[in-house]
Short mmCIF file of C-alpha atoms and ligand atoms in Angstrom, two decimals:
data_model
loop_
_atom_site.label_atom_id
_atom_site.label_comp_id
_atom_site.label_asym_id
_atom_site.label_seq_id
_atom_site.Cartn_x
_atom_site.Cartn_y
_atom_site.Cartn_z
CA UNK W 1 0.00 0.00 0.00
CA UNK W 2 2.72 2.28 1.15
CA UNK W 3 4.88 1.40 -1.80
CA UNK W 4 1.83 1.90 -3.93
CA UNK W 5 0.79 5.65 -2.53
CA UNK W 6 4.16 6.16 -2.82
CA UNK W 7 4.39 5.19 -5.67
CA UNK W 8 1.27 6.45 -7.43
CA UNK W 9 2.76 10.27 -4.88
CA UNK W 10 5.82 9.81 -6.86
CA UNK W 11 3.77 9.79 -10.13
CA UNK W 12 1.87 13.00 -9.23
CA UNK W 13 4.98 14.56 -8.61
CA UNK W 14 6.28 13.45 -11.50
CA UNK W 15 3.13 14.66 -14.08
CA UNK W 16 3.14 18.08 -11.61
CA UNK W 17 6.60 18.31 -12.08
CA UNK W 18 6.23 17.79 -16.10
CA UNK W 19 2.97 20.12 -15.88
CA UNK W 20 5.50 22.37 -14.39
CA UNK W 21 8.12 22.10 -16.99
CA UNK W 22 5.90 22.62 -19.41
CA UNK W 23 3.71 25.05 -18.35
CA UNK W 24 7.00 26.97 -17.74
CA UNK W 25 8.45 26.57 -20.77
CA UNK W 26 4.78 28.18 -22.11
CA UNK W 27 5.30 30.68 -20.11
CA UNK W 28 8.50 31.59 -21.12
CA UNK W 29 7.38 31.15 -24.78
CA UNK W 30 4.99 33.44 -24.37
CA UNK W 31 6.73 35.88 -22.18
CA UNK W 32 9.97 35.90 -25.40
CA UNK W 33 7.01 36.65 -28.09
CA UNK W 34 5.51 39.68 -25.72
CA UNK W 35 7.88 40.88 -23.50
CA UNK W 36 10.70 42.45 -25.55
CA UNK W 37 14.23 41.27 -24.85
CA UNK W 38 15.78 44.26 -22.28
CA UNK W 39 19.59 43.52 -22.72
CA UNK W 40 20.98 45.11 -19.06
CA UNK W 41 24.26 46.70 -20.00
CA UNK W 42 26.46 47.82 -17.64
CA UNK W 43 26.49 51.85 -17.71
CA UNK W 44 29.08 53.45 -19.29
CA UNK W 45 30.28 57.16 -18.52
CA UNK W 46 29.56 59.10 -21.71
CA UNK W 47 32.13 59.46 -24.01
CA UNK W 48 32.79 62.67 -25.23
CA UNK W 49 33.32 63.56 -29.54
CA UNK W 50 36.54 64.52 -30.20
CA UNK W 51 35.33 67.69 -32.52
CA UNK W 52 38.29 68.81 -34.66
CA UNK W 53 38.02 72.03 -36.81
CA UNK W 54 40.72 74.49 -38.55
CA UNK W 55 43.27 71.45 -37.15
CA UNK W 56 42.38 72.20 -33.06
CA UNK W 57 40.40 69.83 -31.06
CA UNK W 58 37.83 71.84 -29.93
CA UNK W 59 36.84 70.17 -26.65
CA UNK W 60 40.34 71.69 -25.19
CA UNK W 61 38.92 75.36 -25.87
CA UNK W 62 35.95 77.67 -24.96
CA UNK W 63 34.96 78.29 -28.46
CA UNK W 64 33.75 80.91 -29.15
CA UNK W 65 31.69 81.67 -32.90
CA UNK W 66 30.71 85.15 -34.31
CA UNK W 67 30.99 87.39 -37.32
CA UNK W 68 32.97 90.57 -38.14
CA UNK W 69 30.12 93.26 -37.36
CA UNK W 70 30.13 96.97 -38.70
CA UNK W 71 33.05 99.04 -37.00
CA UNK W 72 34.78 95.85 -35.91
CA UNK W 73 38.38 95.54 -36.38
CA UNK W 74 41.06 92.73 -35.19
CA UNK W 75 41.98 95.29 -32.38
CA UNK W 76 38.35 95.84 -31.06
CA UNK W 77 37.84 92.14 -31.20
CA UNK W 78 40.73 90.94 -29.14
CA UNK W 79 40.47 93.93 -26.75
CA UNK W 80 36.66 92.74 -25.84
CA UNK W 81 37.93 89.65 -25.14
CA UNK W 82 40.41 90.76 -22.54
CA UNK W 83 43.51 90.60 -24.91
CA UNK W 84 45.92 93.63 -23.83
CA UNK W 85 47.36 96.64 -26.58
CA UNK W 86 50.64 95.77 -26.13
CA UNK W 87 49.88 92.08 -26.76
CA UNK W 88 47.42 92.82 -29.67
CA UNK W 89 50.22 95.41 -31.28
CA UNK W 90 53.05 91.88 -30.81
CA UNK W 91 50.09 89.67 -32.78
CA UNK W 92 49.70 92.25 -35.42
CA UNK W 93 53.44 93.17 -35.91
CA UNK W 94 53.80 89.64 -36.70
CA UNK W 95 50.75 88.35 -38.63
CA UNK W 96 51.47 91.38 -40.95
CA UNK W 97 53.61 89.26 -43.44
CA UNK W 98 51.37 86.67 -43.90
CA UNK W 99 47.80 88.42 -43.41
CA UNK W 100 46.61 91.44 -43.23
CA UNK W 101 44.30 92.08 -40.79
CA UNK W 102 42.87 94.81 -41.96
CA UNK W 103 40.98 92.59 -44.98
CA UNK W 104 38.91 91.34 -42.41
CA UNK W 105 35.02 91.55 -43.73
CA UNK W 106 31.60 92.68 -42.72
CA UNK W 107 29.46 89.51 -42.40
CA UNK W 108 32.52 87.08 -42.47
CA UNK W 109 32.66 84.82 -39.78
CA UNK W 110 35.43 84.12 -37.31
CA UNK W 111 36.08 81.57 -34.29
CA UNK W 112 38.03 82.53 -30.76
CA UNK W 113 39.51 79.70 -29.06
CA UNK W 114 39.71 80.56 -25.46
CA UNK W 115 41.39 79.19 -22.74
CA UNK W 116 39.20 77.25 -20.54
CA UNK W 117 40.48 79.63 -17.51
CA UNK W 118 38.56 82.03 -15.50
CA UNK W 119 39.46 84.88 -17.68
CA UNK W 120 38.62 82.52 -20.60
CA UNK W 121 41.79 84.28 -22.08
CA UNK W 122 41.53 83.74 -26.42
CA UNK W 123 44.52 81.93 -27.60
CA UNK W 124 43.55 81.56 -31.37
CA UNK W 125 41.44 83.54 -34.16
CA UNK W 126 40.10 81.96 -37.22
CA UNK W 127 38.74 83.83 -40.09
CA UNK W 128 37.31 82.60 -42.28
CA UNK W 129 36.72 83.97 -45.76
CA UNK W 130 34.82 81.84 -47.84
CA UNK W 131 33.37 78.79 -47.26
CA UNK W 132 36.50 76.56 -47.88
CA UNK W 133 39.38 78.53 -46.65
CA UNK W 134 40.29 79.88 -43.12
CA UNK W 135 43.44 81.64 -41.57
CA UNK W 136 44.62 80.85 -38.29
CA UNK W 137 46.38 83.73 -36.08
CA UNK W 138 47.71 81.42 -32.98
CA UNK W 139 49.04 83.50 -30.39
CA UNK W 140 49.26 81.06 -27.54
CA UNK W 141 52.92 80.61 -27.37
CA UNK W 142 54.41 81.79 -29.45
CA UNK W 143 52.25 83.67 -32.76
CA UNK W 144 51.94 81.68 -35.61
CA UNK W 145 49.73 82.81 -38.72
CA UNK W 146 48.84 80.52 -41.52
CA UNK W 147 46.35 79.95 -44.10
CA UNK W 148 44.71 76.47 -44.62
CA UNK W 149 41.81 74.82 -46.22
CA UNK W 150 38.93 72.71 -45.46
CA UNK W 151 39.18 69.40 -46.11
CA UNK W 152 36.94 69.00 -49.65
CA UNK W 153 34.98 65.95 -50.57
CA UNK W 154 33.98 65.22 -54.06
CA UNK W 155 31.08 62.67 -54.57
CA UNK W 156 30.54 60.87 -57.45
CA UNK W 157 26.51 60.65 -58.55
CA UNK W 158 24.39 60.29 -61.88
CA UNK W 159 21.22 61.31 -63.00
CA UNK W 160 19.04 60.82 -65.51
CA UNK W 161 16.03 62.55 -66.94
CA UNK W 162 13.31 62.82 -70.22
CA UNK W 163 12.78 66.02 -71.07
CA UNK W 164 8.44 66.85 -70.95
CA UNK W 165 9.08 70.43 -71.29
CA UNK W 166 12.40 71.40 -70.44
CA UNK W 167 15.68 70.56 -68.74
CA UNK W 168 15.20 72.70 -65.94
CA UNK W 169 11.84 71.59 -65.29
CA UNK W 170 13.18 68.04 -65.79
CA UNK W 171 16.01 68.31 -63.32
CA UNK W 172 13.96 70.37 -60.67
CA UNK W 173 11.17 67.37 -60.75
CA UNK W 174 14.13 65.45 -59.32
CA UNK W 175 15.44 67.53 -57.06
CA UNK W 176 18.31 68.37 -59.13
CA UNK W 177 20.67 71.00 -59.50
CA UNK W 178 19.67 73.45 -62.16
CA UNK W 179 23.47 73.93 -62.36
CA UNK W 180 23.52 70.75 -64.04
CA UNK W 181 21.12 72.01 -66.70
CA UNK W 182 23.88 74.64 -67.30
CA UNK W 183 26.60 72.83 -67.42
CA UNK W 184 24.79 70.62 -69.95
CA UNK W 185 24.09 73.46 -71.66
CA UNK W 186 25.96 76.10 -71.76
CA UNK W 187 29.76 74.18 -71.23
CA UNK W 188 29.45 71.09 -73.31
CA UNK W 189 25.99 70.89 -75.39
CA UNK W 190 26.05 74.02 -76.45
CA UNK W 191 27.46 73.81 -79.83
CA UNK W 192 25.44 70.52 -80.90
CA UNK W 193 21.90 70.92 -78.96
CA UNK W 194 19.72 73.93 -79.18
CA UNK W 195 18.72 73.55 -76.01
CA UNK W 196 15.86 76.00 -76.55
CA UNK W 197 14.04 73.40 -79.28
CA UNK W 198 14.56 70.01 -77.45
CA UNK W 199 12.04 67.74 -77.70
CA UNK W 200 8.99 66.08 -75.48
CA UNK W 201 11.26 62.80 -74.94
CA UNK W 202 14.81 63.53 -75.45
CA UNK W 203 16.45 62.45 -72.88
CA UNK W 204 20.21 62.15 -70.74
CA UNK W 205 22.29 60.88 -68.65
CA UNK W 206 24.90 62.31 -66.70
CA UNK W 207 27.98 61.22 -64.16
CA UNK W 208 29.00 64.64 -62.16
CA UNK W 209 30.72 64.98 -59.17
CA UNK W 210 29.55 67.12 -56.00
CA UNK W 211 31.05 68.66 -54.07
CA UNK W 212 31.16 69.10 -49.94
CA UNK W 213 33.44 71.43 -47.89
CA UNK W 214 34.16 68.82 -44.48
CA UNK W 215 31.80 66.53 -45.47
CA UNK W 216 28.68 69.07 -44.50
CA UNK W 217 28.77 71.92 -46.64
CA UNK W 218 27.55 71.35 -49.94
CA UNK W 219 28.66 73.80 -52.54
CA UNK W 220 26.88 72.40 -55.46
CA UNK W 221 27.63 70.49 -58.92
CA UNK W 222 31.84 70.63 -59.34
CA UNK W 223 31.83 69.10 -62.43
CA UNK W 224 30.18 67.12 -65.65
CA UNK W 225 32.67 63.76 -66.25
CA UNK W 226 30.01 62.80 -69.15
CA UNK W 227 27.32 62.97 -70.66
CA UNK W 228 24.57 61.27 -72.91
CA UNK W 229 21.89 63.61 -74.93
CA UNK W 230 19.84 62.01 -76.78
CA UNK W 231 17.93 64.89 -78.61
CA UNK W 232 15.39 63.55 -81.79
CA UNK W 233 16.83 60.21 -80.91
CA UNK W 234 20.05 61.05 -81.78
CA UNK W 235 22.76 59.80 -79.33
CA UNK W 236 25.10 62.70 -77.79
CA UNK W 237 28.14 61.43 -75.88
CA UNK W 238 30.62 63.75 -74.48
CA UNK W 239 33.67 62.90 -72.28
CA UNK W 240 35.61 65.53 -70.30
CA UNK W 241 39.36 65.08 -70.86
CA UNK W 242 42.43 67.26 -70.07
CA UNK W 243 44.25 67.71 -73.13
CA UNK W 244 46.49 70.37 -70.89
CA UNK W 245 47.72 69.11 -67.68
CA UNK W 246 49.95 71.77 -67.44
CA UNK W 247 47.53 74.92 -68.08
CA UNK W 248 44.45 72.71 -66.57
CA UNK W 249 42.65 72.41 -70.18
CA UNK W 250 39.64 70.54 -70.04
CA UNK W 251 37.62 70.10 -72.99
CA UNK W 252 34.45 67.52 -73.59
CA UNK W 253 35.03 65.51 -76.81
CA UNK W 254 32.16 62.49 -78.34
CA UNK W 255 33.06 58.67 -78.22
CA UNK W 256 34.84 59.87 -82.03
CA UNK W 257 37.41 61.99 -79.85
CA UNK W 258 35.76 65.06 -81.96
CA UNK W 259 36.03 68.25 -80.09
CA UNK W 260 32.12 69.18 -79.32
CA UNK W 261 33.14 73.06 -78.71
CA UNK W 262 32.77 75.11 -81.67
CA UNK W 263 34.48 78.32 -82.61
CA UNK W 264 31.17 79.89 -82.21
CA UNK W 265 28.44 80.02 -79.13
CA UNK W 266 24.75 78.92 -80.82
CA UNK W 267 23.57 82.26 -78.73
CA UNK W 268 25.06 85.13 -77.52
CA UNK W 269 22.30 85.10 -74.62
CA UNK W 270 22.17 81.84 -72.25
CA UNK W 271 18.86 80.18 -71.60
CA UNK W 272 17.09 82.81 -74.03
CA UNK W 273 14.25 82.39 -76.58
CA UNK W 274 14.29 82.88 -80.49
CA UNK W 275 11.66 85.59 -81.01
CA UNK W 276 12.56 86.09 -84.42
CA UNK W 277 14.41 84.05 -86.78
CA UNK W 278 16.33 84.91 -89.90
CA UNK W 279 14.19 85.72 -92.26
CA UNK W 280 14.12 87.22 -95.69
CA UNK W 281 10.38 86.81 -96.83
CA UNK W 282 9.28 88.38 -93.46
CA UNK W 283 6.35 90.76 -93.28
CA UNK W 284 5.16 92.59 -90.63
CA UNK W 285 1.97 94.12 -89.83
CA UNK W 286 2.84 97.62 -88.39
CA UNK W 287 4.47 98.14 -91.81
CA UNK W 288 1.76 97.06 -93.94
CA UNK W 289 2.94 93.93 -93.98
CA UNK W 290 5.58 94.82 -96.91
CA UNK W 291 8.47 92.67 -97.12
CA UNK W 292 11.00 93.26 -94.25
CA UNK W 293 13.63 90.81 -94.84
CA UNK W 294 15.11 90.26 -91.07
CA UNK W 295 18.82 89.15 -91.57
CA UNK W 296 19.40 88.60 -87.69
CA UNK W 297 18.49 86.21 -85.15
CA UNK W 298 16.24 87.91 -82.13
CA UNK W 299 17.06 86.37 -78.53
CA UNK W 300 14.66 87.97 -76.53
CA UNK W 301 15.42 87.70 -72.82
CA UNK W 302 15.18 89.69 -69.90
CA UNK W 303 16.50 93.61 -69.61
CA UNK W 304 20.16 93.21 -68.07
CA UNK W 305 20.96 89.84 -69.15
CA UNK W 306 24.47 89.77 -70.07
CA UNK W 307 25.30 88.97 -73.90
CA UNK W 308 28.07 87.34 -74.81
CA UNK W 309 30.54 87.43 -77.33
CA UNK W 310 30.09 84.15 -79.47
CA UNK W 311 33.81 83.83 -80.63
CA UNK W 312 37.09 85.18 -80.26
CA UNK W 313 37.83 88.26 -81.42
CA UNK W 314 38.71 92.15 -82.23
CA UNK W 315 35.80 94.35 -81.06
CA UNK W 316 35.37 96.64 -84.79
CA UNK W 317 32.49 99.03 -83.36
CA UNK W 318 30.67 99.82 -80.34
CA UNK W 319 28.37 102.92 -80.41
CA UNK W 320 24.80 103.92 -80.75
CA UNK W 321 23.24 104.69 -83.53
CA UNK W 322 19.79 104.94 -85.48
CA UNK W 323 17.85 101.32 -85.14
CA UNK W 324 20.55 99.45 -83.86
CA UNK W 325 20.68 101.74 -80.72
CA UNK W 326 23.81 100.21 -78.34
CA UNK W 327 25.31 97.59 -80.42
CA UNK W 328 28.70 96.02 -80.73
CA UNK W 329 30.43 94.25 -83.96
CA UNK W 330 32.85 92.02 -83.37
CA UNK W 331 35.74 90.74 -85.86
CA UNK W 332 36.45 86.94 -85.81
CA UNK W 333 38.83 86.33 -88.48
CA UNK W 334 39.13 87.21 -92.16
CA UNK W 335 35.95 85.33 -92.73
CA UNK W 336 33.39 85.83 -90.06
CA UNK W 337 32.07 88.77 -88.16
CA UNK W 338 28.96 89.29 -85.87
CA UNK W 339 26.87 91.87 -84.46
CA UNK W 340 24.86 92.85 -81.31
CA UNK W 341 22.02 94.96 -81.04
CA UNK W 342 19.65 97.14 -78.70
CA UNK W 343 22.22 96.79 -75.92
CA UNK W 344 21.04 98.79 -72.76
CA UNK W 345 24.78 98.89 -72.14
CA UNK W 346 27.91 97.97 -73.82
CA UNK W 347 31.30 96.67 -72.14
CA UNK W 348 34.19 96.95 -74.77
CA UNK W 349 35.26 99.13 -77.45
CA UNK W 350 36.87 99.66 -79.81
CA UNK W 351 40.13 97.73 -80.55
CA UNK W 352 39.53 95.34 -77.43
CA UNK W 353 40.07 91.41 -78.01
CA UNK W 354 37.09 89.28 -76.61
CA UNK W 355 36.90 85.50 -75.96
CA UNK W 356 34.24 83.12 -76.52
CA UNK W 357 31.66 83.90 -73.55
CA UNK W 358 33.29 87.50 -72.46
CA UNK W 359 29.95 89.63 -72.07
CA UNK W 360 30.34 92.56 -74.39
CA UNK W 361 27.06 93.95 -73.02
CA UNK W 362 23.83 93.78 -71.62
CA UNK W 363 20.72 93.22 -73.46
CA UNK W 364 18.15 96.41 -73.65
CA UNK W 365 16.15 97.59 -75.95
CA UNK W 366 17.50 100.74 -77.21
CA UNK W 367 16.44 101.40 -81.11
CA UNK W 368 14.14 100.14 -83.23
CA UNK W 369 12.55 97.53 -80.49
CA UNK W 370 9.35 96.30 -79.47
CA UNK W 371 11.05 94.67 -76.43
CA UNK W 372 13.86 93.78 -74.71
CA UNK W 373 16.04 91.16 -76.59
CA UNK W 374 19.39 91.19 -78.66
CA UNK W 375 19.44 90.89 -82.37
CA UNK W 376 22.29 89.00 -83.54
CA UNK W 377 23.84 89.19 -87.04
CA UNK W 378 26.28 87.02 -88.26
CA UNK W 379 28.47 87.87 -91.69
CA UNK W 380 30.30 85.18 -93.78
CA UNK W 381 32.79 86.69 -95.56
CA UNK W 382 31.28 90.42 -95.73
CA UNK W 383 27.47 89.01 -96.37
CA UNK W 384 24.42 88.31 -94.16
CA UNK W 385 22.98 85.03 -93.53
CA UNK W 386 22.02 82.53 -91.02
CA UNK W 387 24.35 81.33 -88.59
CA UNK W 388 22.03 78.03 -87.81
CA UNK W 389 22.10 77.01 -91.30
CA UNK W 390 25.99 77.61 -91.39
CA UNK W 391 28.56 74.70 -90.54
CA UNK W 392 30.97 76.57 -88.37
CA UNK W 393 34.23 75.67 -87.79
CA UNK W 394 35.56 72.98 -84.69
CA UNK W 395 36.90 73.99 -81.90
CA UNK W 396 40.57 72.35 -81.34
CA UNK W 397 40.38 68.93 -81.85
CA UNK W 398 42.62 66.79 -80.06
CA UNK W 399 46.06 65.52 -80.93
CA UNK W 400 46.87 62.37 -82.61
CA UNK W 401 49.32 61.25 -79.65
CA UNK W 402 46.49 62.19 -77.13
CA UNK W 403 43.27 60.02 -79.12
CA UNK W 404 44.88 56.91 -78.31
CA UNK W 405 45.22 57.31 -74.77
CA UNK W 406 41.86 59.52 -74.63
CA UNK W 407 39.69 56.02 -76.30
CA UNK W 408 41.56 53.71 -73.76
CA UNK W 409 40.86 56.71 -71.10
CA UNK W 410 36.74 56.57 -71.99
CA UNK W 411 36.12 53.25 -72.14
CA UNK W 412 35.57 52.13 -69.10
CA UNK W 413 33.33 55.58 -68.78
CA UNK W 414 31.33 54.79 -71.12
CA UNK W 415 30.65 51.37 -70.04
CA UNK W 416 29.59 53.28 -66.92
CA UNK W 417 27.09 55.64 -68.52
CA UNK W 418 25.91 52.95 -70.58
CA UNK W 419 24.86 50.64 -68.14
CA UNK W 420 23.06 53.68 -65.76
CA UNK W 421 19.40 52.73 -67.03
CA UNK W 422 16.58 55.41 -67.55
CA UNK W 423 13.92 55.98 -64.43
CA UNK W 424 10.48 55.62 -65.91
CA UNK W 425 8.15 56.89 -63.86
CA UNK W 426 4.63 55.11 -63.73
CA UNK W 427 2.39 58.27 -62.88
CA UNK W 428 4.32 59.69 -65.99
CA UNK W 429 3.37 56.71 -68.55
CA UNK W 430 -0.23 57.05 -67.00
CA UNK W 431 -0.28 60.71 -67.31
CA UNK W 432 -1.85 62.22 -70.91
CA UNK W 433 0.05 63.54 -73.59
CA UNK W 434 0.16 67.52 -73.11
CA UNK W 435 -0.19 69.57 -75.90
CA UNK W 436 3.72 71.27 -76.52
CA UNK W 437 3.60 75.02 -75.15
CA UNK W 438 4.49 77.14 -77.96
CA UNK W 439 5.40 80.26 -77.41
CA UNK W 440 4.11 82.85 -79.77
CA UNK W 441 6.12 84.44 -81.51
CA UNK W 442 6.44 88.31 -80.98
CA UNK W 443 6.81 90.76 -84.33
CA UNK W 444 10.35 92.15 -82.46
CA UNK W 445 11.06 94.81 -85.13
CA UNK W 446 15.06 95.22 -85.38
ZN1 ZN L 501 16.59 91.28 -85.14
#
């Protein structure tokens, strides 16, 4: 009997100790699904950043930020911060080599590193200049004064885009730069694509590099390593290469190694509309509409925008007179010459040499005008005609030597851009087709 209540004891035990096990184990199932895991860690005494800036750790210093106010001078700064004459006169007698402290600007900023004493005594003053550079006057020993840099930070990134209406518009959708649009426009498309007549669809890519001042600052787009533009489904490449290591030349040339510069600018106005094309059948209403035969090329764009000479070259007049109110004519070579009207102001004269992009004026509407743009006449060997339906000349192309080393140097590149694939946007397949904005065109007498 005693056996058996032990034994059948021993069995309850037994299932109560399974029950047990079990209903524990349940338990603790259920209690590592709910309850989340709280690791315990053993508390640790902050650690505190090392900040480093202008080459100082920061921490050792009471730092102290502000910028040069009206009526402030190195002097009056210092003093204010308990820094005595004669010790202010030492700093200046011997920063004067290297800095003058009398450049110091409204608005710029500068830094005090104090000494982390009662008197919190300043051992050290930054300025800083522009963004990137900064010039350190140390006086804590002994004075030192030296100019340094920011550490800089270029990031490699790519975009693409299709154009709907234009590039700007395309690029800002994104979140782009619109100094991207420029670049593609203005520095390396701007002899191929008329940029003011792409087309619903074209479309790019592009590989640039950005650029950060100690890995914060961002100070936009440095530059365009290539390109693709494809405009009425024509393919575009262009690959930036330095054909001058010595003077820093960089040009963009196609997958051909064909310079894509020209010796002329497509418009002596940047991101400007044709109002009026060359035209020798034209006929305008004020004047009955009689044939006016218009033998320049109307940019209109807003009063004050600069104009640019389109090539190299001697400036042969710059005056006002009659219709042409401000203009300025410019001699290329033996062959070509152009000429820029209804300036509000000119910038050269006579006798001066212009490059390709020097602004010669800004546009206006002095003479024969209905509004402000620049008429733009281009000669070919002492006659009139149509610089869009001219082939002008190539910029430098590149040396034989170099165009071996320059396909070798792209190839890889273009692999690159090749391989980035286009973004198509579903809400934009979805979307309807909009009607093309035309603008009309304006009867711009010049
Ligand atoms: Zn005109």
């Amino acid at each position: 009997m005693d056996r058996e209540r032990k034994r059948s004891m021993g069995n309850k035990y037994r299932i109560a100790a399974i029950l047990l096990v079990v209903l524990f184990s349940a338990c603790n199932e259920a209690a590592k699904k709910t309850a989340p895991v709280v690791k315990v860690e053993i508390p640790k005494v902050p650690e505190v950043k090392e900040i480093v800036e202008f080459g100082f750790k920061l921490n050792d210093y009471i730092v102290k930020r502000d910028t040069i106010k009206s009526g402030d001078s190195f002097g009056h700064i210092l003093g204010r911060n308990n820094v005595g004459y004669s010790t202010i006169h030492n700093i200046v007698e011997s920063a004067k080599n290297t800095f003058d402290i009398r450049s110091l600007q409204l608005g710029k900023p500068y830094t005090l590193l104090c000494a982390k004493d009662s008197l919190e005594t300043p051992e050290c003053f930054i300025y800083q200049p522009n963004l990137e550079d900064y010039v350190v006057i140390d006086f804590k020993d002994s004075i030192q004064t030296y100019a340094d840099k920011k550490p800089i930070n270029y990031i490699e990134k790519s975009a693409t885009g299709v154009i709907n209406s234009s590039i700007s518009e395309t690029l800002e959708e994104q979140g782009l730069s619109p100094r991207l649009a420029f670049k593609l426009a203005d520095e390396i498309y701007a002899w191929t694509i008329d940029f003011r007549r792409l087309q619903k669809g074209d479309r790019f890519k592009v590989i640039y590099t950005d650029k950060y001042i100690d890995d914060s600052i961002y100070t936009g787009v440095h530059n365009i390593k290539a390109a693709y533009f494809e405009h009425n489904s024509e393919p575009f490449y262009a690959f930036a290469f330095e054909t001058d290591a010595e003077k820093g030349i960089v040009d963009y040339f196609n997958e051909d190694a064909k310079n894509l510069r020209r010796a002329f600018l497509k418009a002596p106005v940047q991101f400007s509309r044709i109002s009026s094309r060359y035209n020798l059948k034209r006929r305008i209403a004020v004047y009955g509409y009689k044939l006016r035969p218009h033998k320049g090329t109307d940019f209109a764009a807003p009063i004050g925008t600069p104009i640019m000479a389109t090539a190299n070259g001697t400036v042969t007049k710059s005056e006002r007179r009659g219709g042409n109110g401000n203009y300025v004519k410019i001699r290329h070579n033996a062959t070509y010459e152009t000429q820029y009207l209804h300036m509000r102001k000119r910038n050269v004269r006579v006798g001066d040499y212009v490059k390709q992009g020097d602004v010669i004026g800004w546009v206006g509407m002095t003479g024969n005008t209905g509004g402000p743009h620049v008429c733009y006449r281009f000669w070919v060997n002492g006659k009139q005609v149509d610089p869009f339906k001219q082939k002008l000349p190539q910029a430098q192309s590149i040396s034989d030597s170099l165009k071996i080393e320059y396909l070798e140097f792209i190839k890889p590149i273009k692999e690159q851009l090749d391989d980035i694939p286009f973004e198509v946007k579903p809400e934009l397949i979805e979307e309807p087709e909009r009607e093309t904005v035309r603008q009309s065109s304006q009867n711009l007498i010049s």
